[in-house]
Amino acid sequence: MPDDEADPPEASGGRSGGAARAADRYAEGRTSARPAPWKAEDATGPGGGAAGEAGRAAAARDAAEESAAFAHRPVPPDATAAYGCGSEQVIDFYAPRGAVEGPVPLVVALHGGAWRAPYDRGHLSPFADFLARRGLAVANVEYRRGAAAAPGGGLRAGRWPDTFDDVAAALDALPDLARTALPEADVRRLVLTGHSAGGHLAMWGAARHVLPKDSSWYAPTTPALRGVVALAPIADLALADKLNVCAGAVCQLLSPRDEFPARLRLADPYSLLPTGIATTLVHGREDIVVPAAVSESYADAAAEAGEPVGLTLLDEVGHFPLIDPAADACAVVAEEIRQLAW
């Protein structure tokens, strides 16, 4: 069965070897150039009445927040460097704005978009600039995503193993690239951050030392990594798949079906616990794109593994304000990053 046509894995009642549930749904058709609103039918489901009204209100709120976040013009970087030969294997660097004394922490940012092709690092550039204007050095990482059109229509989520190859390669190359492209950056003080699917990749990138040592992605921990601030992350791939987050994105990312369990164990932050890495998750309580339950599941599992993580749930906040420089939620995110970085 071709990857693009793989059926979703059957839901399991529990975890097997740290990985057994599955779920993820991101609205199809979002682009950084012209985002499409969240579809009301996706949010409301069948029926009407109070539940239908609540669903339509949630969908309208999400569409407004998305429109506001995507309304910012992309911000050109101060420098760009390649970590591979492909056109998508690049990192944009943003120097800290204003007067700074000495090297400053380097924030490594990974954009979201359900690992799908139309959503590139451009839509995260206003957020990168927002952090730079708060005295931080920023590396905005691009990586290979899914094909623009999958057989039968729609957008495919991610490429296996290319998406993970790129994140690993970018993180390995980053210190040397930053020393040249951004001398103001202190590569001995790194913080990983990412939004949505990028939050998943940031958490995964910080947990590579937990992978089997024969994995090409394995890397030992580095004292330079201060920790992770994950924003509405797809932190529990199995639960996200069960919830059908992002229109089946997790199933697409880890397909075909017969490979799903083995790939889940390698790609799922939940399955890689405990990590020993300081981690903070920030999630809006009103998020209908990646429900807060996904972050709560990861936080609960971390606590059970003896590794409590920070979980900040923001009232009256959905999916997109976390990366919208004009939103109060974005200031909360910046403060979480600054506290970890400094």
XYZ file of C-alpha atoms in Angstrom:
342
model
C 0.000 0.000 0.000
C 1.493 3.393 -0.942
C 2.376 5.643 1.964
C -0.106 8.296 0.938
C -2.979 5.850 0.992
C -2.142 4.096 4.241
C -5.059 3.502 6.546
C -4.833 4.961 10.028
C -3.470 2.517 12.590
C -6.057 1.003 14.857
C -6.345 2.653 18.226
C -4.953 0.688 21.119
C -6.269 0.694 24.627
C -2.834 1.317 26.133
C 0.816 1.930 25.349
C 3.075 -0.836 24.135
C 6.719 -0.187 24.888
C 5.925 3.484 25.500
C 3.971 3.902 22.249
C 0.493 2.754 21.286
C -2.139 5.461 20.902
C -2.230 7.773 17.889
C -3.746 11.160 16.677
C -3.219 14.503 14.855
C -5.353 16.934 12.822
C -4.307 20.174 11.233
C -6.614 22.101 8.876
C -5.709 21.497 5.231
C -5.111 24.452 2.978
C -3.223 26.745 5.394
C -0.402 28.671 3.790
C 1.855 31.373 5.135
C 0.888 33.533 2.170
C -2.875 33.184 2.470
C -4.121 31.083 5.370
C -7.500 29.445 5.058
C -9.906 29.727 7.989
C -10.599 26.738 10.170
C -13.623 24.956 8.756
C -16.641 25.214 10.997
C -17.718 21.658 10.266
C -14.378 20.361 11.535
C -14.849 22.170 14.837
C -18.550 21.620 15.381
C -19.184 18.099 14.209
C -22.718 16.916 13.457
C -25.804 18.299 15.115
C -26.749 21.726 16.328
C -28.023 23.339 19.483
C -25.721 24.651 22.184
C -22.892 22.304 21.168
C -23.116 23.476 17.573
C -23.146 27.120 18.605
C -20.103 26.569 20.815
C -18.304 24.828 17.981
C -19.047 27.618 15.527
C -17.888 30.200 18.046
C -14.653 28.269 18.597
C -14.088 28.004 14.853
C -14.701 31.727 14.378
C -12.284 32.541 17.180
C -9.627 30.273 15.716
C -10.031 31.833 12.257
C -9.669 35.337 13.688
C -6.568 34.387 15.679
C -5.027 32.685 12.673
C -5.724 35.679 10.435
C -4.121 38.015 12.966
C -1.016 35.848 13.331
C -0.535 35.503 9.577
C -1.149 39.194 8.903
C 2.415 40.148 9.854
C 4.855 40.615 6.998
C 7.752 38.132 6.881
C 10.892 39.641 8.427
C 14.123 39.179 6.429
C 16.940 37.540 8.403
C 20.300 39.125 9.122
C 22.064 36.076 7.683
C 21.239 32.710 6.143
C 23.403 29.592 6.152
C 22.988 26.146 4.616
C 23.356 22.931 6.583
C 22.858 20.726 3.515
C 22.672 20.786 -0.266
C 18.892 21.033 -0.583
C 17.010 24.286 -1.026
C 15.088 23.659 2.201
C 18.174 22.828 4.260
C 18.851 26.350 5.488
C 18.784 28.361 8.697
C 17.899 32.054 8.971
C 19.691 33.977 11.724
C 18.348 37.025 13.561
C 20.749 39.149 15.569
C 19.664 40.586 18.925
C 18.274 44.101 18.476
C 19.445 47.099 20.452
C 22.437 47.419 22.720
C 23.645 44.071 24.062
C 26.638 43.300 26.211
C 28.569 40.186 25.366
C 27.265 37.024 23.671
C 23.573 36.299 24.200
C 21.660 32.990 24.308
C 20.696 31.417 21.002
C 17.071 30.368 20.511
C 16.575 27.674 17.870
C 13.060 27.963 16.422
C 11.181 25.332 14.399
C 8.026 26.364 12.568
C 4.758 24.453 12.539
C 2.269 23.669 9.794
C 1.629 19.950 10.353
C 4.917 19.079 8.627
C 3.220 20.084 5.331
C 4.896 21.782 2.379
C 3.031 25.119 2.147
C 3.999 26.155 5.660
C 7.583 27.310 5.712
C 9.787 29.290 8.081
C 8.521 32.584 6.660
C 5.408 32.569 8.820
C 7.570 32.209 11.953
C 9.902 35.073 11.014
C 7.853 37.775 12.819
C 8.087 35.628 15.952
C 11.857 35.249 15.454
C 12.160 39.017 15.103
C 9.989 39.445 18.221
C 12.492 37.402 20.221
C 15.441 39.245 18.673
C 13.912 42.542 19.759
C 14.019 41.174 23.287
C 17.758 40.697 23.177
C 17.991 37.095 22.033
C 19.832 35.617 19.067
C 17.528 33.431 16.962
C 18.022 30.642 14.434
C 14.901 29.954 12.349
C 15.311 26.455 10.903
C 13.837 25.195 7.649
C 13.400 21.493 6.933
C 11.838 19.239 4.337
C 8.079 18.831 4.668
C 5.449 16.747 2.902
C 4.731 16.943 -0.798
C 2.445 19.760 -1.891
C -0.147 17.313 -3.203
C -0.681 13.705 -2.158
C -2.347 11.167 -4.452
C -6.068 11.694 -4.241
C -5.678 15.341 -3.303
C -4.800 17.106 -0.101
C -1.472 17.865 1.526
C 0.871 15.212 2.849
C 2.427 15.651 6.281
C 6.185 15.274 6.452
C 8.631 12.928 4.790
C 10.127 9.881 6.426
C 12.989 9.950 7.206
C 13.859 13.260 5.506
C 12.101 15.578 7.963
C 13.936 14.025 10.904
C 17.214 13.817 8.976
C 17.040 17.559 8.430
C 16.264 18.518 12.015
C 19.103 16.333 13.285
C 21.526 17.709 10.683
C 20.512 21.305 11.391
C 21.033 20.918 15.131
C 24.419 19.248 14.597
C 25.603 21.960 12.208
C 24.145 24.877 14.147
C 27.017 25.748 16.521
C 29.577 26.123 13.748
C 27.157 27.964 11.457
C 26.151 30.370 14.215
C 29.738 31.226 15.128
C 30.206 32.521 11.588
C 26.766 33.897 10.742
C 25.899 35.347 14.134
C 28.927 36.124 16.320
C 26.635 37.687 18.943
C 25.163 34.248 19.690
C 26.438 32.216 22.613
C 26.281 28.648 21.327
C 26.950 27.448 24.863
C 23.461 28.622 25.835
C 20.892 27.048 23.523
C 17.122 26.909 23.905
C 14.932 24.961 21.482
C 11.463 26.231 20.751
C 8.837 25.387 18.182
C 5.149 25.787 17.472
C 2.689 22.972 16.832
C 4.478 20.420 14.593
C 7.615 22.479 15.182
C 7.078 22.039 18.907
C 7.103 18.287 18.317
C 10.359 18.569 16.379
C 11.963 20.745 19.058
C 11.093 18.205 21.757
C 12.284 15.360 19.551
C 15.533 17.158 18.754
C 16.255 17.620 22.453
C 15.638 13.919 23.117
C 17.988 12.403 20.549
C 20.223 11.045 23.311
C 17.353 8.734 24.304
C 17.188 7.136 20.871
C 18.897 3.778 20.259
C 22.611 4.326 19.804
C 22.522 2.604 16.418
C 20.056 5.209 15.117
C 21.484 7.690 12.629
C 19.687 10.400 14.634
C 21.278 9.516 17.959
C 23.352 12.251 19.567
C 24.651 12.570 23.135
C 23.301 15.320 25.319
C 25.168 18.588 25.324
C 25.612 20.902 28.319
C 24.942 23.785 25.923
C 21.240 22.903 25.727
C 19.398 24.820 28.432
C 16.075 23.216 27.552
C 12.926 23.363 25.432
C 9.944 25.704 25.350
C 7.341 23.943 23.212
C 4.330 25.950 21.999
C 1.083 24.022 21.493
C 3.271 21.043 20.594
C 2.132 17.768 19.114
C 3.873 16.185 22.078
C 1.981 12.886 22.143
C 1.773 11.577 18.591
C -0.371 8.597 19.457
C -3.008 10.659 21.239
C -2.878 13.258 18.464
C -3.546 10.537 15.911
C -6.443 9.217 17.956
C -7.916 12.725 18.034
C -7.246 13.079 14.290
C -5.346 16.309 14.846
C -4.472 18.135 11.647
C -6.468 15.929 9.286
C -4.510 12.732 9.806
C -1.071 14.342 9.789
C 0.500 11.926 12.275
C -0.652 8.906 10.297
C 0.822 10.444 7.146
C 4.079 11.332 8.884
C 4.619 7.807 10.201
C 3.002 5.781 7.410
C 2.797 3.117 6.017
C 0.639 1.420 8.600
C 2.891 -1.591 9.117
C 5.763 0.761 10.002
C 3.703 2.943 12.323
C 4.523 1.307 15.695
C 8.278 1.173 15.084
C 8.370 4.735 13.778
C 6.250 5.953 16.662
C 8.839 4.694 19.139
C 11.536 6.706 17.352
C 9.578 9.888 16.628
C 7.204 10.407 19.558
C 8.355 12.705 22.399
C 5.975 10.859 24.734
C 7.713 7.574 23.932
C 11.174 9.043 24.591
C 10.489 9.985 28.207
C 12.312 10.567 30.471
C 14.870 12.849 28.813
C 16.506 14.768 31.645
C 16.024 17.967 29.627
C 14.316 20.984 31.171
C 11.044 21.329 29.272
C 8.219 23.847 29.405
C 5.015 23.463 27.409
C 2.821 26.489 26.684
C -0.683 25.810 25.394
C -3.880 27.795 24.938
C -6.912 26.324 26.653
C -9.100 27.281 23.655
C -6.856 25.568 21.083
C -8.991 23.570 18.626
C -6.092 22.817 16.256
C -3.939 20.884 18.725
C -6.074 20.403 21.848
C -4.426 21.178 25.171
C -5.090 17.556 26.148
C -2.096 16.591 23.994
C 0.289 18.664 26.120
C -1.452 17.566 29.308
C -0.952 13.929 28.325
C 2.782 14.490 27.853
C 3.080 16.368 31.153
C 1.265 13.581 32.993
C 3.506 10.932 31.443
C 6.610 12.942 32.314
C 5.494 13.198 35.935
C 4.883 9.446 36.048
C 8.396 8.942 34.680
C 9.773 11.063 37.505
C 10.442 14.053 35.290
C 7.947 16.851 35.924
C 7.803 19.416 33.150
C 6.447 22.935 33.200
C 2.960 23.266 31.725
C 1.509 26.743 31.244
C -2.128 26.751 30.125
C -3.339 30.154 28.951
C -6.985 31.079 29.379
C -8.892 32.565 26.430
C -6.044 31.660 24.056
C -6.163 29.403 20.999
C -3.477 27.973 18.728
C -1.997 30.974 16.957
C -1.563 33.787 19.514
C 1.504 31.979 20.879
C 3.482 33.099 17.806
C 1.622 36.366 17.132
C 3.858 39.288 18.183
C 0.770 41.452 18.706
C -0.807 39.018 21.194
C -0.271 39.021 24.948
C 0.319 35.260 24.799
C 3.438 35.821 22.717
C 4.918 37.982 25.474
C 4.306 35.121 27.918
C 6.159 32.797 25.552
C 9.097 35.200 25.259
C 9.381 35.400 29.027
C 9.380 31.624 29.368
C 12.188 31.435 26.818
C 14.180 34.223 28.456
C 13.928 32.618 31.886
C 15.281 29.337 30.535
C 17.926 30.968 28.343
C 19.431 33.303 30.934
